[in-house]
PDB file of C-alpha atoms in Angstrom:
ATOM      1  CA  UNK A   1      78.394 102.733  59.253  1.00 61.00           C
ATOM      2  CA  UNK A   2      75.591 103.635  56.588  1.00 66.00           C
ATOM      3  CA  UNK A   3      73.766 100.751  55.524  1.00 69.00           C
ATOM      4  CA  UNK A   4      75.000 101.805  51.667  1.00 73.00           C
ATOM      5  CA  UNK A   5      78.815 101.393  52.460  1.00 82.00           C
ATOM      6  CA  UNK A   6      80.625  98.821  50.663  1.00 85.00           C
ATOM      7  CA  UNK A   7      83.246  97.481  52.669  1.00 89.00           C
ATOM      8  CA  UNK A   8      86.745  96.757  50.586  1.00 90.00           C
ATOM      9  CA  UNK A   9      87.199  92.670  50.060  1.00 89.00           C
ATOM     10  CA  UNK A  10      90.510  91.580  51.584  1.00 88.00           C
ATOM     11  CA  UNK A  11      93.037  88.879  49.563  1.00 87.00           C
ATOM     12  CA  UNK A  12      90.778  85.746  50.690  1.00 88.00           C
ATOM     13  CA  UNK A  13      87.395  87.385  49.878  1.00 89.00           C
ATOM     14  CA  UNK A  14      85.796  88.359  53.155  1.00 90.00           C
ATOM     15  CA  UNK A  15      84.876  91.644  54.052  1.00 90.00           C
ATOM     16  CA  UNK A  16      83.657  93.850  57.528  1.00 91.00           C
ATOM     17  CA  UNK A  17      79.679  93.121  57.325  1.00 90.00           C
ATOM     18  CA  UNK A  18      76.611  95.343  58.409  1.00 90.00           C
ATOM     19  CA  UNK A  19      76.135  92.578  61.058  1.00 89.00           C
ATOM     20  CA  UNK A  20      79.052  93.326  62.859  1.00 90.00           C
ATOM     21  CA  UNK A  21      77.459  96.844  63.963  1.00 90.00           C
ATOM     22  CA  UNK A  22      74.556  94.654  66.141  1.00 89.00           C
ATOM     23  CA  UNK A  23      74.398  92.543  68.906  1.00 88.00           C
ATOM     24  CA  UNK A  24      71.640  89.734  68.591  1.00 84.00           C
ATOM     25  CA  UNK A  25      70.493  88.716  71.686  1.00 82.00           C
ATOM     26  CA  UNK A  26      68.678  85.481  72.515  1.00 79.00           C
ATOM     27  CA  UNK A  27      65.280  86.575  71.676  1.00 82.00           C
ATOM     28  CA  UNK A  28      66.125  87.596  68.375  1.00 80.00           C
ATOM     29  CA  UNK A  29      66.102  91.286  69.356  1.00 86.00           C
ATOM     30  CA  UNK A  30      69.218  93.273  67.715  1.00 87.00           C
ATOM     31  CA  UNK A  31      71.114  95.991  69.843  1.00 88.00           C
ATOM     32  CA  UNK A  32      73.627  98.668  68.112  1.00 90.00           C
ATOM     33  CA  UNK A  33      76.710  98.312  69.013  1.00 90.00           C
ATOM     34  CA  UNK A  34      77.206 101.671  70.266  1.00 89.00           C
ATOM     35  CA  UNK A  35      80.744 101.340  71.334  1.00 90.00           C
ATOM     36  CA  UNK A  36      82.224  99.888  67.681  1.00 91.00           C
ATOM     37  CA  UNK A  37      83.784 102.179  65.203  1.00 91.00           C
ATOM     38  CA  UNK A  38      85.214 101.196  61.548  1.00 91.00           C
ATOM     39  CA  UNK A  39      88.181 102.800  59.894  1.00 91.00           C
ATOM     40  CA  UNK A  40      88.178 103.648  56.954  1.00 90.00           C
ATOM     41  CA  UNK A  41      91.511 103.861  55.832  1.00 89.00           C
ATOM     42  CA  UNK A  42      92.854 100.378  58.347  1.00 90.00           C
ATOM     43  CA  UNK A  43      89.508  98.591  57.280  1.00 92.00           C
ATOM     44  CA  UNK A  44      89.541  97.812  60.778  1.00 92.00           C
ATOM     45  CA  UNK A  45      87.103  97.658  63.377  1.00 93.00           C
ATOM     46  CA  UNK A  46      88.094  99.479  66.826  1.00 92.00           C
ATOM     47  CA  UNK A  47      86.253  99.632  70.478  1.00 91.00           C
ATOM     48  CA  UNK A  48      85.833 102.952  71.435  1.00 90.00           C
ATOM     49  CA  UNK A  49      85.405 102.680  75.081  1.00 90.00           C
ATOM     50  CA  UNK A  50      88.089 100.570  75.403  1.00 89.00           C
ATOM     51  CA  UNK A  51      90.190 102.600  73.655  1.00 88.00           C
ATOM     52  CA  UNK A  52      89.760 105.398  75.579  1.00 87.00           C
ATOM     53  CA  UNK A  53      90.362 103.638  78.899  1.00 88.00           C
ATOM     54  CA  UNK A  54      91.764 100.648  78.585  1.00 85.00           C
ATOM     55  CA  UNK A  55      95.034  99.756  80.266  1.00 81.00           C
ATOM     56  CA  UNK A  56      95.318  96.693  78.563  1.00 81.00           C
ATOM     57  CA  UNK A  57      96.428  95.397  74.981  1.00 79.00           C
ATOM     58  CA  UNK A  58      93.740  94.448  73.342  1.00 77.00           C
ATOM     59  CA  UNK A  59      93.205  93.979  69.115  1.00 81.00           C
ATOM     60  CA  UNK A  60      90.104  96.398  69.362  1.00 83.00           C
ATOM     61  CA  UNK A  61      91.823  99.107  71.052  1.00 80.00           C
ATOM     62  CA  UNK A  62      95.477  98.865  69.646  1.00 82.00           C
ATOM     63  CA  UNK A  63      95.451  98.453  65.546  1.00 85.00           C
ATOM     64  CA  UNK A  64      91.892  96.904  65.450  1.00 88.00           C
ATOM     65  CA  UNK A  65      90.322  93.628  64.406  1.00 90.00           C
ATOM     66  CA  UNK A  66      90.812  92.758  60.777  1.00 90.00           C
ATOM     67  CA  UNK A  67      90.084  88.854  61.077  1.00 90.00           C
ATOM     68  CA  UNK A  68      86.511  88.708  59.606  1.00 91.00           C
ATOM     69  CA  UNK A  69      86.604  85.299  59.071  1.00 90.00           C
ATOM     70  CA  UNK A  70      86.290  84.720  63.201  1.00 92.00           C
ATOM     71  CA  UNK A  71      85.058  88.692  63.690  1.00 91.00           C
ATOM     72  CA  UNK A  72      81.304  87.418  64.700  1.00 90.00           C
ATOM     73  CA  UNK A  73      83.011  85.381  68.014  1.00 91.00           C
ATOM     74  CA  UNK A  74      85.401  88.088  68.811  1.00 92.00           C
ATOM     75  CA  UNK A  75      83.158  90.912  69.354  1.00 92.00           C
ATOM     76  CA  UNK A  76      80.761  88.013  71.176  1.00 90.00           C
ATOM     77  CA  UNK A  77      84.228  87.622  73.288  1.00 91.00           C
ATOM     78  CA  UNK A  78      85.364  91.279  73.698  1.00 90.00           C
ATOM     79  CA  UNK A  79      82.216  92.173  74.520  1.00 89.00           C
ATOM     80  CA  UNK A  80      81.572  90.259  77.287  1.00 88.00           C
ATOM     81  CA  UNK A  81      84.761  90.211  79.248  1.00 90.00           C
ATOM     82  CA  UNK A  82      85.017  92.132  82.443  1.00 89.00           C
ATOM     83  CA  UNK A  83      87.166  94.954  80.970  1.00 90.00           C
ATOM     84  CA  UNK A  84      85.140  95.941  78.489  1.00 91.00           C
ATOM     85  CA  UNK A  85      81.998  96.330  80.720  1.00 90.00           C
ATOM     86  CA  UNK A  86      84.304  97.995  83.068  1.00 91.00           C
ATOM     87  CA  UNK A  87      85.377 100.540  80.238  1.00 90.00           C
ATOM     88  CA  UNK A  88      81.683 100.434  78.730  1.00 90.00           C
ATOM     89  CA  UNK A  89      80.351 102.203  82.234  1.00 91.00           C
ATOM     90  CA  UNK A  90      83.168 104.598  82.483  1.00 89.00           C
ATOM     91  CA  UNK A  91      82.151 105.667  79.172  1.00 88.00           C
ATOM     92  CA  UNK A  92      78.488 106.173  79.774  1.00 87.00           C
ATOM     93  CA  UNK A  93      79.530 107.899  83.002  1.00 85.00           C
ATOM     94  CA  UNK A  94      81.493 110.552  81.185  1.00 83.00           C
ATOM     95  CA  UNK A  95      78.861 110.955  78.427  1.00 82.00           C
ATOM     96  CA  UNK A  96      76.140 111.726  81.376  1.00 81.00           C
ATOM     97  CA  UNK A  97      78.603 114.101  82.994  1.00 77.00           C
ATOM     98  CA  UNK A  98      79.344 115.805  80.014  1.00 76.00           C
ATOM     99  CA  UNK A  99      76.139 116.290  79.249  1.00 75.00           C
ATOM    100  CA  UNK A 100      75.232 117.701  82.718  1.00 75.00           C
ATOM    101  CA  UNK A 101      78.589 119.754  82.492  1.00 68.00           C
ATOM    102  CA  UNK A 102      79.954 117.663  85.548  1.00 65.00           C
ATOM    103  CA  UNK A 103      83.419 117.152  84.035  1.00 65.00           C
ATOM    104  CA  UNK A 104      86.816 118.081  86.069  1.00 66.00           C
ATOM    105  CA  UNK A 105      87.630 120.220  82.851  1.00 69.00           C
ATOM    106  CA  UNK A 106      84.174 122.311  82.775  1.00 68.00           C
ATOM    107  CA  UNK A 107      84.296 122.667  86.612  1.00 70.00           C
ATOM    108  CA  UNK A 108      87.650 124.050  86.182  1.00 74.00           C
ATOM    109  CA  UNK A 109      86.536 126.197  83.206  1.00 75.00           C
ATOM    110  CA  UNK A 110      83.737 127.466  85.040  1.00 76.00           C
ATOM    111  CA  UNK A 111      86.225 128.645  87.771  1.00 79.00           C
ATOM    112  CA  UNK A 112      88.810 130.450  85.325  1.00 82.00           C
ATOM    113  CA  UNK A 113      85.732 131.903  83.549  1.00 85.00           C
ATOM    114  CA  UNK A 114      85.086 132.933  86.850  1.00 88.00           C
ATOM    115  CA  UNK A 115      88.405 134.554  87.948  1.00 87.00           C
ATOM    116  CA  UNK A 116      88.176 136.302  84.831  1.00 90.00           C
ATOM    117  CA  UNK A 117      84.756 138.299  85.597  1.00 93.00           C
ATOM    118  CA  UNK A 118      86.360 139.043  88.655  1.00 91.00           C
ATOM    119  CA  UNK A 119      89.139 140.536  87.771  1.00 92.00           C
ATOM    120  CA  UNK A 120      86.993 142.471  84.440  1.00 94.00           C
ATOM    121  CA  UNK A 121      85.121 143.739  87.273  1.00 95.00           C
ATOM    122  CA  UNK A 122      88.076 145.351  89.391  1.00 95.00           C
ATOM    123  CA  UNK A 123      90.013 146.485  86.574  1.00 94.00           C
ATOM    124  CA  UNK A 124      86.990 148.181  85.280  1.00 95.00           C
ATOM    125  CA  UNK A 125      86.634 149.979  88.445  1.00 96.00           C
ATOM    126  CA  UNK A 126      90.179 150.945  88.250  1.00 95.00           C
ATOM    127  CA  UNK A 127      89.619 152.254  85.109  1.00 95.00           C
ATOM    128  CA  UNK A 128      87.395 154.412  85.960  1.00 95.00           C
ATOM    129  CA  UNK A 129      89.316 155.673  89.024  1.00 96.00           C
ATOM    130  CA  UNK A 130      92.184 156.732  86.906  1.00 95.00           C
ATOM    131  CA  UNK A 131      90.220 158.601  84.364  1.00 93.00           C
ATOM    132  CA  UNK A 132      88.240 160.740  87.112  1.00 94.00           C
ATOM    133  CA  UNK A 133      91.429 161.248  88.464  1.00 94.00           C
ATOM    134  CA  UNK A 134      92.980 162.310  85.349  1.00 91.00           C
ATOM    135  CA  UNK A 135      89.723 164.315  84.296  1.00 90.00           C
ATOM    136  CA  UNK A 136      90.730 166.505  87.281  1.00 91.00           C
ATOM    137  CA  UNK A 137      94.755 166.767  86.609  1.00 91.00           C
ATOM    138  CA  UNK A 138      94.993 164.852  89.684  1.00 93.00           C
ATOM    139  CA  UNK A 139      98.179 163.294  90.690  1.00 92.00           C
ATOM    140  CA  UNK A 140      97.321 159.594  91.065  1.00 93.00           C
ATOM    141  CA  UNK A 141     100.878 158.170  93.449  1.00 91.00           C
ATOM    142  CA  UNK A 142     102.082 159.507  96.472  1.00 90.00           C
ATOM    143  CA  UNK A 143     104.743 158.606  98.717  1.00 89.00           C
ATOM    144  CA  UNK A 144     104.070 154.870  99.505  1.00 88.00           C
ATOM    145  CA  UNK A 145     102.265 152.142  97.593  1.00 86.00           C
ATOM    146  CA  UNK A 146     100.874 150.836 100.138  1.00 87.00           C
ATOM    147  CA  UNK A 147      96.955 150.665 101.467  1.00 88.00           C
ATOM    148  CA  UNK A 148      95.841 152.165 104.323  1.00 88.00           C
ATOM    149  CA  UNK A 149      98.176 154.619 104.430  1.00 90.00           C
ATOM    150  CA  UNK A 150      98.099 158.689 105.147  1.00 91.00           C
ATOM    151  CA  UNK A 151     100.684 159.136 101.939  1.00 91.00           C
ATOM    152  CA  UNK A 152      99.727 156.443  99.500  1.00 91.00           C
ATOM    153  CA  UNK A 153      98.466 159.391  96.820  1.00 92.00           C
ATOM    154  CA  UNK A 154      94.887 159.815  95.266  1.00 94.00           C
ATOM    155  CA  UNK A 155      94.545 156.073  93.671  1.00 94.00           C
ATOM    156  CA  UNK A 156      95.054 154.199  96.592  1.00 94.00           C
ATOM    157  CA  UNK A 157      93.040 156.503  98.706  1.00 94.00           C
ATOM    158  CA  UNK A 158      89.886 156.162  96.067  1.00 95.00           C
ATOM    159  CA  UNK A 159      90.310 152.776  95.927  1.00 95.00           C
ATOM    160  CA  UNK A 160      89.808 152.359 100.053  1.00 94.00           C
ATOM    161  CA  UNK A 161      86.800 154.440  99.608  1.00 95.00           C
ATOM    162  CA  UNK A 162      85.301 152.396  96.817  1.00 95.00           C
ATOM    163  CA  UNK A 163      85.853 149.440  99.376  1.00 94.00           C
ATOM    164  CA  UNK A 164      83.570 150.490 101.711  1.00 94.00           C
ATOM    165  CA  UNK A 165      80.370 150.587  99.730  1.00 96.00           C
ATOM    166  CA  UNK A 166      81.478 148.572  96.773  1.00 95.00           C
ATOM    167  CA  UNK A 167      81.768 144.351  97.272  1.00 94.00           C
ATOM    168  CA  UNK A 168      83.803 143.778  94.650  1.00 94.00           C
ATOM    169  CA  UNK A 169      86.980 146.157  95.218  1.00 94.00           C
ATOM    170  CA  UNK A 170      85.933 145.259  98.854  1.00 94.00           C
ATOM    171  CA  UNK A 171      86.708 141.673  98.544  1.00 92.00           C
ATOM    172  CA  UNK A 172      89.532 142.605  96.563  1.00 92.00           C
ATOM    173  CA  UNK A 173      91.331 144.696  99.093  1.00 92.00           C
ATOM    174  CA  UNK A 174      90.753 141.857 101.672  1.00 90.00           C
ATOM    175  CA  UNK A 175      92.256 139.410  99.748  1.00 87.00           C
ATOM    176  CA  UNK A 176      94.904 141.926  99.306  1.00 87.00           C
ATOM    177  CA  UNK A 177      95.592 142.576 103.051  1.00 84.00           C
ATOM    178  CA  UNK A 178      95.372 139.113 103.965  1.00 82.00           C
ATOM    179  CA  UNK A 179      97.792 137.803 101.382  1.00 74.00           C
ATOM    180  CA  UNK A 180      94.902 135.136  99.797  1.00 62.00           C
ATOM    181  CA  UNK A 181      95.502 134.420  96.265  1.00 56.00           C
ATOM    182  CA  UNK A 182      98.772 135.281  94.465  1.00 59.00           C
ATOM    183  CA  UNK A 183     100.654 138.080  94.734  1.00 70.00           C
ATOM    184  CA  UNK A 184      99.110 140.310  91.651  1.00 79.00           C
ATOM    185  CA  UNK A 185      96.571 143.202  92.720  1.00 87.00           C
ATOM    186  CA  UNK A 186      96.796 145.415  89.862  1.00 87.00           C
ATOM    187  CA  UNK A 187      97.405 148.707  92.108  1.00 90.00           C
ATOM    188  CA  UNK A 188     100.994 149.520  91.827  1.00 88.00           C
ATOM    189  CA  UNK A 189     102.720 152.074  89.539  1.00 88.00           C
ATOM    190  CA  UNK A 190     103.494 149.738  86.880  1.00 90.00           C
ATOM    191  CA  UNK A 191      99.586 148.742  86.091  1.00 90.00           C
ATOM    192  CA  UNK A 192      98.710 152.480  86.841  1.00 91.00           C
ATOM    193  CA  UNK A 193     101.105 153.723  83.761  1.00 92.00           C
ATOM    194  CA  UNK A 194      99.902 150.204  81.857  1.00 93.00           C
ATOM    195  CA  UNK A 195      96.532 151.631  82.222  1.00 92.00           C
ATOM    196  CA  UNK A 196      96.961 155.327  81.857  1.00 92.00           C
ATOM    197  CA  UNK A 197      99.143 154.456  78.410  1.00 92.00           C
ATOM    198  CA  UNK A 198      96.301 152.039  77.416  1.00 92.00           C
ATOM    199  CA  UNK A 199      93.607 154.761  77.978  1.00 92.00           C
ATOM    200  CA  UNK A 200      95.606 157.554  76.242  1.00 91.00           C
ATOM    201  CA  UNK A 201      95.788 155.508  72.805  1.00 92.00           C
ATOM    202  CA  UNK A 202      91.839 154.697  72.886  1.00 93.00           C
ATOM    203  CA  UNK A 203      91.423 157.995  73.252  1.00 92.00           C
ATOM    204  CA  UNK A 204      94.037 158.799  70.677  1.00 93.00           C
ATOM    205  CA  UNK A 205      92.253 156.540  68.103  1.00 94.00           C
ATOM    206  CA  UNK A 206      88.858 158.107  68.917  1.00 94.00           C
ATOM    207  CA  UNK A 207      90.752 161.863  68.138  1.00 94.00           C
ATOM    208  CA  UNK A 208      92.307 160.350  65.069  1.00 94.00           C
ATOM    209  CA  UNK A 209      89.126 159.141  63.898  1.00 94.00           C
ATOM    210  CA  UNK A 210      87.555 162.375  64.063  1.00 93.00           C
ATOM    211  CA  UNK A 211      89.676 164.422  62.699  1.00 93.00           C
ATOM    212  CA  UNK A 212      89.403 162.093  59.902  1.00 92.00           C
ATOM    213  CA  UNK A 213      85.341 162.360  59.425  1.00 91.00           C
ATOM    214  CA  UNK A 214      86.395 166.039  59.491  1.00 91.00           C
ATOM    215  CA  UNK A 215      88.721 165.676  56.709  1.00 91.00           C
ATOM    216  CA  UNK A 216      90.125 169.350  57.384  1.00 94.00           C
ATOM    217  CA  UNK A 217      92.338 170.812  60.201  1.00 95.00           C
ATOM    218  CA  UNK A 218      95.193 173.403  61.105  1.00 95.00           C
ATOM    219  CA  UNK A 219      97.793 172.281  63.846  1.00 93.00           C
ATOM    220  CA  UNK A 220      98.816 174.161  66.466  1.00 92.00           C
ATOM    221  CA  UNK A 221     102.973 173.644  68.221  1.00 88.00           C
ATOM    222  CA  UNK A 222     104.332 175.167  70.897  1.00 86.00           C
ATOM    223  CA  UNK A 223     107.898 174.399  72.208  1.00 83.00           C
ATOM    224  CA  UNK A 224     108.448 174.681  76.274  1.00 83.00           C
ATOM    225  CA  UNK A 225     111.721 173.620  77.934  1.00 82.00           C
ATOM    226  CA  UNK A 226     111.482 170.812  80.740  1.00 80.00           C
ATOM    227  CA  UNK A 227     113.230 170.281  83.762  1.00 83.00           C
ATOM    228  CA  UNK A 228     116.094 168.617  81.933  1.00 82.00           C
ATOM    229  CA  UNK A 229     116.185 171.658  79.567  1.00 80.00           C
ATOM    230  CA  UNK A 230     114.953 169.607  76.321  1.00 82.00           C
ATOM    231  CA  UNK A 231     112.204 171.065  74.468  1.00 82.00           C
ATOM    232  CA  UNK A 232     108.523 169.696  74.638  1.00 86.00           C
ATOM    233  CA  UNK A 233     106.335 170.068  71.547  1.00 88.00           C
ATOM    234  CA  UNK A 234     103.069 170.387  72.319  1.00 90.00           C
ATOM    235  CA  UNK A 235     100.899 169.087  69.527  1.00 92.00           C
ATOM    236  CA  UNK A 236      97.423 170.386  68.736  1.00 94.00           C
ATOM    237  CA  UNK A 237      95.216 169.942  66.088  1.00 95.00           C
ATOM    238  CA  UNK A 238      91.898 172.205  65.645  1.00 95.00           C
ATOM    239  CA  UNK A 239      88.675 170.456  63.660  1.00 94.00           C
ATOM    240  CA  UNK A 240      85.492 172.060  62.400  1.00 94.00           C
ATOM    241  CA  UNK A 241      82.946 168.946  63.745  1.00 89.00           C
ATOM    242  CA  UNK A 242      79.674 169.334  61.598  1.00 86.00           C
ATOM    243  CA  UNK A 243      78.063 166.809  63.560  1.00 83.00           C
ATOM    244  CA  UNK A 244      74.225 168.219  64.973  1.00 82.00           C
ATOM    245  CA  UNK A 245      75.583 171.396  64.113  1.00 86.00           C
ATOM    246  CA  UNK A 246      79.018 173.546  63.678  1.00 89.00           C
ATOM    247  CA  UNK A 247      81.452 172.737  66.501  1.00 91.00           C
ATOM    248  CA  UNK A 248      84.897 174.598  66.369  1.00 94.00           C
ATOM    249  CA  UNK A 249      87.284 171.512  68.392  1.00 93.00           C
ATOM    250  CA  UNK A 250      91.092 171.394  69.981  1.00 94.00           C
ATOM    251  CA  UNK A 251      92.386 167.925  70.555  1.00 94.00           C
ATOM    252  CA  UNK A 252      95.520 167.608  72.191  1.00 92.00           C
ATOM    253  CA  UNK A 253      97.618 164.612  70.186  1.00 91.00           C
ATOM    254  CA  UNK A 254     100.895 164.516  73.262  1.00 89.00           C
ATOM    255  CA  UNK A 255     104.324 166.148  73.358  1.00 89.00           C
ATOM    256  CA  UNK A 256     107.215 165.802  71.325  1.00 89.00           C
ATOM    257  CA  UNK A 257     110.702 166.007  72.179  1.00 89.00           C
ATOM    258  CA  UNK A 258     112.261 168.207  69.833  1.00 85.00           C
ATOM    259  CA  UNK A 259     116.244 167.634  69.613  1.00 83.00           C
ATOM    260  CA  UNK A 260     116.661 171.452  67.583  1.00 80.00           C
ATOM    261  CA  UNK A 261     113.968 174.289  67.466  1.00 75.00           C
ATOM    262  CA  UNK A 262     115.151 175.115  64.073  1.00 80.00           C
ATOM    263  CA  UNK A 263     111.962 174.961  61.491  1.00 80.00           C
ATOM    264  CA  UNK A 264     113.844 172.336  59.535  1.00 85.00           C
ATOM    265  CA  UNK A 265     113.376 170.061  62.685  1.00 85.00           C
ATOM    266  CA  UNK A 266     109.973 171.095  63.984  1.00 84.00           C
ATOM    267  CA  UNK A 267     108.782 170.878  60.161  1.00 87.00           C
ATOM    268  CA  UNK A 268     110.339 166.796  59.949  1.00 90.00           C
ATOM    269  CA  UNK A 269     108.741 166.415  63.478  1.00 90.00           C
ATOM    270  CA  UNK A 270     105.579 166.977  62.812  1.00 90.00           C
ATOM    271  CA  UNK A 271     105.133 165.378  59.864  1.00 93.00           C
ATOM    272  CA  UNK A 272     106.760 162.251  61.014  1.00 93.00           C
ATOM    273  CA  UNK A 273     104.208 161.763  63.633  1.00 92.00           C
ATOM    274  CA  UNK A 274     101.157 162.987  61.462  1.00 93.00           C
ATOM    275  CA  UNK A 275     102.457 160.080  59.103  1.00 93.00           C
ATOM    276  CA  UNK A 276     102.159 157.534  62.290  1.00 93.00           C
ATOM    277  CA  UNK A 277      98.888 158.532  63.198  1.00 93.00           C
ATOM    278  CA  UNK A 278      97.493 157.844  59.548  1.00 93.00           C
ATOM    279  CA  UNK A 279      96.497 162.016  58.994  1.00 93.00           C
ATOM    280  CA  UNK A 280      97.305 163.597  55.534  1.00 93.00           C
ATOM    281  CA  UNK A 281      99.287 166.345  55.844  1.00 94.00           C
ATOM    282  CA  UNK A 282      97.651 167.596  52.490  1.00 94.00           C
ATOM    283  CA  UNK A 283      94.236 168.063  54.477  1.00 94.00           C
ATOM    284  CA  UNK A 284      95.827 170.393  56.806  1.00 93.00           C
ATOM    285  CA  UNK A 285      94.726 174.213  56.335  1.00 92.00           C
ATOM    286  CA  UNK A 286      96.368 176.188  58.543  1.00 92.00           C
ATOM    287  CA  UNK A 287      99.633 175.957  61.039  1.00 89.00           C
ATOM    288  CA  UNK A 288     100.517 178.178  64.175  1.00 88.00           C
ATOM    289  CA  UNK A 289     103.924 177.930  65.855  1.00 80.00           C
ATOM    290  CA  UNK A 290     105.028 179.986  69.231  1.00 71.00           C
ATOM    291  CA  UNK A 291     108.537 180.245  67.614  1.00 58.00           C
ATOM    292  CA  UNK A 292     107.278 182.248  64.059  1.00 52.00           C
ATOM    293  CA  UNK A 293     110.694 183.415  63.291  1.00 53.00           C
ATOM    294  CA  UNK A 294     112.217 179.557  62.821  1.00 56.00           C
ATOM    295  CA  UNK A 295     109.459 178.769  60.753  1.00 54.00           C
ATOM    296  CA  UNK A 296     108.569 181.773  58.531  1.00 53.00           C
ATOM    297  CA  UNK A 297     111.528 182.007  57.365  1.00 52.00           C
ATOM    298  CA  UNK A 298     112.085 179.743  53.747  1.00 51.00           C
ATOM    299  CA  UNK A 299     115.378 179.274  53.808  1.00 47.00           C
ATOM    300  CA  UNK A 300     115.186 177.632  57.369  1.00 50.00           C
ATOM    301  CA  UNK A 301     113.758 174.549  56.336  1.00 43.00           C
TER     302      UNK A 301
END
């Protein structure tokens, strides 16, 4: 405690004193009592160490020592028991560790932390597999899932050649094949379309953002029939970039499934997913459809 505190008086008088926070030894020399606390709002006196480790019942570690008439010769007491010095170098111990980083807890941290980095590391390379892959308009699955094999599709198949001059997807595909670890490898179909989707809205936000700096733009839809014989609108949206100098862009924001080709529909389509992506309609300057008759046409919409 600072030497200014004034410690509350109880009923009879007495109060916690300064002295309490030193140990006098027999040459007169004073030692701080490193391992005594003082609550404020018990006005009690508690030992840490013993606290912290005890197993025992003791007045120090449980509500705390309030008696300040005999306080002086039951610190003397606690102090010197067994216990106490016991608990006093199991503290000291853990203070040197922590200090050092030594701990079970950091140890383990330091392990997670690195688990982490390793999996950052093949995920990243995954990453990048997919989006050369994609960059191509290359299919990324084939028949099987599995490594090693003639039909496992263009992933898998980069993957095994990254392991051969790469250590990190290396190691991973032998832990992999030899079943170390748990069960997760981040190769299968699921991850792939986790990633792919992931990818596709950073790029999506990087379009958006653009076309915002821009401010202007004309959109361009055109309806094609899919297997299933429902109608996929393509949506495109063409920029003017001024940046270094006069760029004339396409960005293509996904496809659209459009229940009726009628204007009317196309029209609510649109502008329903122009209001998700955060783009003013009003900014838009020109529009270009494939099907001109269902949208020319006033009375349509």
């Amino acid at each position: 405690m600072k030497p200014s505190f004034i410690f509350p008086k109880q009923k009879d008088g007495r109060r916690c004193q300064q002295d309490y926070f030193n140990r006098v030894l027999i040459n007169g020399e004073k030692i701080k009592r490193s391992w005594l606390m003082y609550s404020k709002k018990n006005d009690s006196l508690h030992c840490c160490c013993c606290k912290m480790f005890s197993q025992r019942n003791y007045i120090l570690n449980r509500e705390g020592l309030k008696d300040w008439k005999n306080a002086s010769h039951l610190l003397k007491v606690h102090e010197e028991s067994k216990e106490h010095n016991t608990n006093m170098a199991t503290w000291k111990e853990l203070d040197v560790r922590l200090a050092r980083g030594l701990t079970i807890d950091m140890q383990e941290m330091a392990l997670a932390q690195a688990e982490r980095n390793r999996w950052r590391d093949v995920l990243t390379r995954f990453v990048a597999i997919i989006q050369s892959l994609a960059e191509r308009n290359l299919a990324l699955r084939g028949s099987t899932d599995t490594l090693n094999q003639p039909d496992n599709g263009n992933f898998l198949k980069e993957v095994e050649l990254m392991a051969k001059f790469d250590p990190v997807i290396k190691q991973h595909v032998g832990r992999v094949a030899s079943g170390a670890g748990s069960h997760t490898h981040y190769m299968g179909k699921i991850i792939q379309n986790e990633l792919i989707d992931s990818i596709s809205s950073k790029i999506l936000d990087t379009i958006v953002e653009e076309i915002k700096t821009c401010k202007y733009f004309s959109i361009i839809l055109n309806c094609t029939p899919d297997l299933s014989h429902k109608e996929q609108l393509s949506v495109i949206v063409r920029i003017v970039s001024l940046v270094d100098k006069p760029q004339v862009k396409e960005h293509f924001l996904g496809f659209l499934v459009a229940e009726q080709s009628t204007g009317e529909s196309l029209t609510l389509l649109i502008l329903k997913r122009l209001e998700e992506l955060n783009i003013p309609f009003e900014d838009c300057r020109g529009q270009s459809y494939d099907n001109g008759a269902n949208m020319k046409d006033g009375t349509s919409c």
